[in-house]
């Protein structure tokens, strides 16, 4: 979240007039387990309150699996609750969750069958698969990289992703979810995997950026970030400045 989303917004600033500032508040989590994820999610209200003090124009909840581990469809409940915290603080702003953004992005590109890569242990990855399938998208093939430590997730080399996808079943899918996690780097590999598979490639970070731009009524275009942010989906909805 703190690397790839600012990178995408910076890339967009090279081709569009809007300028952005990026603010973050952290929830604690060291090991990617259901228990630590639940404790992390409990801190999200505090973070929304802190960020609303900055008068931001859109709020993004960055942990996909923290949302998906809380129960099917939980992103809608979370988005409503966190928006209420900002509203109560006198700084109303739309709330985007990476979980909801990924699900919505698959709908935007018309994907009904996907292949998915996640850094989580297998039980958590199965939970992610079930969450996505409950939203009407079939996960044809998935890979769990089984990286338990959150810092190690961030250290995973995105150069490994094309080789991982090469061994997956992608011929009969509509899209590839290259990273179902905003913590695992993937942006440098998005274009490579699209070229490799001939399929649209989305990631949690790419989907979150798309959702944020749409929430700001801005054209969802970022160079080098794959099909979703190519301009093919969403069109020009305005050129308002964002801060």
Coordinates of C-alpha atoms in Angstrom, one line a residue:
X1 CA 0.0 0.0 0.0
X2 CA 2.7 2.5 1.0
X3 CA 4.9 1.7 -2.0
X4 CA 2.8 0.6 -5.0
X5 CA -0.2 2.9 -4.7
X6 CA 2.0 6.0 -4.4
X7 CA 4.0 4.7 -7.3
X8 CA 0.9 4.4 -9.4
X9 CA -0.4 7.9 -8.4
X10 CA 3.1 9.3 -9.2
X11 CA 3.0 7.7 -12.7
X12 CA -0.5 9.1 -13.3
X13 CA 0.8 12.6 -12.5
X14 CA 3.1 12.4 -15.5
X15 CA 0.1 12.2 -17.9
X16 CA -2.8 13.9 -16.0
X17 CA -3.0 17.3 -14.2
X18 CA -4.2 16.0 -10.8
X19 CA -1.7 16.0 -7.9
X20 CA -2.0 13.7 -4.8
X21 CA -0.8 13.5 -1.3
X22 CA -0.6 10.2 0.5
X23 CA -1.2 9.7 4.3
X24 CA -1.2 6.4 6.2
X25 CA -2.0 5.1 9.6
X26 CA -1.0 1.6 10.7
X27 CA -2.7 -1.4 12.3
X28 CA -0.3 -3.9 13.9
X29 CA 0.2 -7.3 12.5
X30 CA 3.4 -9.4 12.3
X31 CA 2.2 -12.9 11.4
X32 CA -0.5 -13.5 8.9
X33 CA -2.8 -15.6 11.0
X34 CA -6.6 -15.4 11.5
X35 CA -6.1 -14.3 15.1
X36 CA -3.7 -11.5 14.3
X37 CA -5.9 -10.4 11.4
X38 CA -8.9 -10.1 13.6
X39 CA -6.9 -8.0 16.1
X40 CA -5.7 -5.9 13.3
X41 CA -9.2 -5.2 11.9
X42 CA -10.3 -4.1 15.4
X43 CA -7.9 -1.2 15.0
X44 CA -9.4 0.0 11.7
X45 CA -11.8 2.5 13.4
X46 CA -8.8 4.2 15.1
X47 CA -7.0 4.5 11.8
X48 CA -10.0 5.9 10.0
X49 CA -10.4 8.5 12.7
X50 CA -6.7 9.5 12.5
X51 CA -6.7 9.8 8.8
X52 CA -9.9 11.8 8.7
X53 CA -8.1 14.4 10.8
X54 CA -6.0 15.1 7.7
X55 CA -9.2 15.9 5.7
X56 CA -8.4 13.3 3.0
X57 CA -10.7 12.9 0.0
X58 CA -10.8 9.1 0.0
X59 CA -9.8 6.5 2.6
X60 CA -8.3 3.1 1.7
X61 CA -8.3 0.0 3.9
X62 CA -5.2 -1.8 2.7
X63 CA -5.3 -5.4 4.0
X64 CA -7.4 -7.7 1.8
X65 CA -7.1 -10.8 3.9
X66 CA -8.0 -9.0 7.1
X67 CA -11.3 -8.2 5.6
X68 CA -11.9 -11.5 3.9
X69 CA -11.1 -13.5 7.1
X70 CA -13.9 -11.7 8.9
X71 CA -16.7 -13.3 7.0
X72 CA -18.3 -13.4 3.5
X73 CA -19.2 -9.9 2.2
X74 CA -17.6 -8.2 5.2
X75 CA -16.0 -5.4 3.0
X76 CA -19.4 -3.8 2.7
X77 CA -19.9 -3.6 6.5
X78 CA -16.4 -2.4 7.0
X79 CA -16.7 0.4 4.4
X80 CA -20.0 1.6 5.9
X81 CA -18.6 1.6 9.5
X82 CA -15.3 3.4 8.6
X83 CA -17.1 6.0 6.5
X84 CA -19.3 6.7 9.6
X85 CA -16.2 7.3 11.7
X86 CA -14.9 9.9 9.2
X87 CA -18.4 11.4 9.1
X88 CA -18.6 11.7 12.9
X89 CA -15.3 13.4 12.9
X90 CA -16.6 16.1 10.5
X91 CA -14.5 14.9 7.6
X92 CA -16.7 12.7 5.4
X93 CA -14.9 10.7 2.7
X94 CA -15.6 7.6 0.7
X95 CA -14.0 4.4 2.0
X96 CA -12.4 1.8 -0.3
X97 CA -11.2 -1.6 0.9
X98 CA -8.8 -3.6 -1.1
X99 CA -11.0 -6.6 -0.7
X100 CA -14.1 -4.8 -2.1
X101 CA -11.9 -3.2 -4.7
X102 CA -10.6 -6.5 -6.0
X103 CA -14.1 -8.0 -6.2
X104 CA -15.5 -4.9 -7.9
X105 CA -12.5 -4.9 -10.4
X106 CA -13.2 -8.4 -11.5
X107 CA -16.8 -7.3 -12.3
X108 CA -15.6 -4.2 -14.2
X109 CA -13.5 -6.3 -16.5
X110 CA -16.2 -9.0 -16.8
X111 CA -14.1 -11.8 -15.2
X112 CA -16.1 -14.8 -14.2
X113 CA -13.2 -17.3 -14.1
X114 CA -9.8 -16.4 -12.6
X115 CA -6.4 -17.7 -11.6
X116 CA -5.1 -16.3 -8.3
X117 CA -1.7 -15.9 -6.6
X118 CA -1.6 -15.2 -2.8
X119 CA 1.3 -15.1 -0.3
X120 CA -0.8 -16.6 2.5
X121 CA -0.8 -20.0 4.1
X122 CA -3.2 -22.5 2.4
X123 CA -6.0 -22.1 5.0
X124 CA -6.1 -18.4 4.6
X125 CA -5.8 -18.6 0.8
X126 CA -8.8 -21.0 0.7
X127 CA -10.7 -18.4 2.7
X128 CA -9.8 -15.8 0.1
X129 CA -10.9 -18.2 -2.7
X130 CA -14.2 -18.8 -0.9
X131 CA -14.8 -15.1 -0.4
X132 CA -14.3 -14.3 -4.1
X133 CA -16.4 -17.3 -5.2
X134 CA -19.2 -16.1 -2.9
X135 CA -19.2 -12.9 -5.0
X136 CA -19.9 -14.9 -8.1
X137 CA -16.4 -15.4 -9.6
X138 CA -15.0 -18.9 -10.0
X139 CA -11.4 -19.4 -9.0
X140 CA -10.2 -22.0 -11.5
X141 CA -6.6 -22.3 -10.2
X142 CA -4.8 -20.7 -7.2
X143 CA -1.3 -20.8 -5.6
X144 CA -0.6 -20.2 -2.0
X145 CA 3.0 -19.1 -1.5
X146 CA 2.8 -19.9 2.2
X147 CA 4.8 -17.0 3.6
X148 CA 3.8 -16.7 7.3
X149 CA 5.8 -13.6 8.2
X150 CA 4.3 -10.3 7.1
X151 CA 7.7 -8.7 6.5
X152 CA 8.8 -11.6 4.3
X153 CA 5.6 -11.1 2.2
X154 CA 6.9 -7.6 1.4
X155 CA 10.3 -9.0 0.5
X156 CA 9.0 -11.5 -2.0
X157 CA 10.6 -10.7 -5.4
X158 CA 8.0 -9.8 -8.0
X159 CA 10.4 -11.1 -10.6
X160 CA 9.3 -14.6 -9.5
X161 CA 5.7 -14.1 -10.3
X162 CA 5.8 -14.7 -14.1
X163 CA 7.4 -18.1 -13.5
X164 CA 4.7 -18.9 -10.9
X165 CA 1.9 -18.0 -13.2
X166 CA 3.5 -20.0 -16.1
X167 CA 2.9 -23.1 -14.1
X168 CA -0.8 -22.3 -13.5
X169 CA -3.9 -23.0 -15.5
X170 CA -4.7 -19.8 -17.3
X171 CA -5.8 -20.8 -20.8
X172 CA -9.5 -20.9 -19.8
X173 CA -9.6 -18.0 -17.3
X174 CA -10.8 -14.4 -18.0
X175 CA -8.2 -12.8 -15.8
X176 CA -5.3 -13.4 -13.5
X177 CA -5.1 -12.0 -9.9
X178 CA -1.4 -11.7 -9.7
X179 CA -1.3 -10.6 -6.0
X180 CA -4.3 -11.0 -3.7
X181 CA -2.5 -8.9 -1.2
X182 CA -1.4 -5.3 -1.1
X183 CA 1.7 -6.3 0.9
X184 CA 3.2 -8.5 -1.7
X185 CA 4.9 -6.5 -4.5
X186 CA 3.6 -7.2 -8.0
X187 CA 3.5 -4.0 -10.0
X188 CA 6.7 -4.6 -12.0
X189 CA 5.3 -8.0 -13.1
X190 CA 1.8 -6.9 -14.2
X191 CA 2.7 -6.1 -17.9
X192 CA 4.9 -9.1 -18.1
X193 CA 2.2 -11.5 -17.0
X194 CA -0.3 -9.9 -19.3
X195 CA 2.1 -10.5 -22.2
X196 CA 2.7 -14.1 -21.0
X197 CA -0.9 -15.1 -20.6
X198 CA -2.8 -12.8 -23.0
X199 CA -5.2 -12.1 -20.1
X200 CA -6.0 -9.0 -18.1
X201 CA -4.0 -8.9 -14.9
X202 CA -5.2 -7.3 -11.7
X203 CA -3.7 -7.0 -8.2
X204 CA -5.1 -5.9 -4.9
X205 CA -3.0 -2.7 -5.2
X206 CA -4.1 -2.0 -8.8
X207 CA -7.7 -2.6 -7.9
X208 CA -7.5 -0.3 -4.9
X209 CA -6.0 2.5 -7.0
X210 CA -8.7 2.1 -9.6
X211 CA -11.4 2.2 -6.9
X212 CA -9.8 5.3 -5.3
X213 CA -9.7 7.2 -8.6
X214 CA -13.3 6.3 -9.3
X215 CA -14.3 7.5 -5.8
X216 CA -12.6 10.8 -6.6
X217 CA -14.5 11.0 -10.0
X218 CA -11.1 10.9 -11.8
X219 CA -10.2 9.0 -14.9
X220 CA -8.9 5.6 -13.8
X221 CA -5.7 5.7 -15.9
X222 CA -2.2 4.8 -14.8
X223 CA 0.6 3.9 -17.3
X224 CA 2.2 0.5 -16.9
X225 CA -0.4 -0.8 -14.4
X226 CA -2.2 -3.2 -16.6
X227 CA -5.5 -3.5 -18.4
X228 CA -7.7 -2.2 -15.5
X229 CA -5.9 1.1 -15.5
X230 CA -5.3 1.4 -19.2
X231 CA -8.3 3.6 -19.8
X232 CA -10.4 0.8 -21.3
X233 CA -12.6 0.7 -18.2
X234 CA -14.2 3.8 -16.7
X235 CA -13.5 6.6 -19.2
X236 CA -12.9 10.2 -18.4
X237 CA -15.1 11.3 -15.4
X238 CA -13.5 14.6 -14.8
X239 CA -10.2 16.4 -14.1
X240 CA -10.8 17.7 -10.5
X241 CA -7.7 18.2 -8.4
X242 CA -7.3 15.7 -5.5
X243 CA -5.4 16.1 -2.3

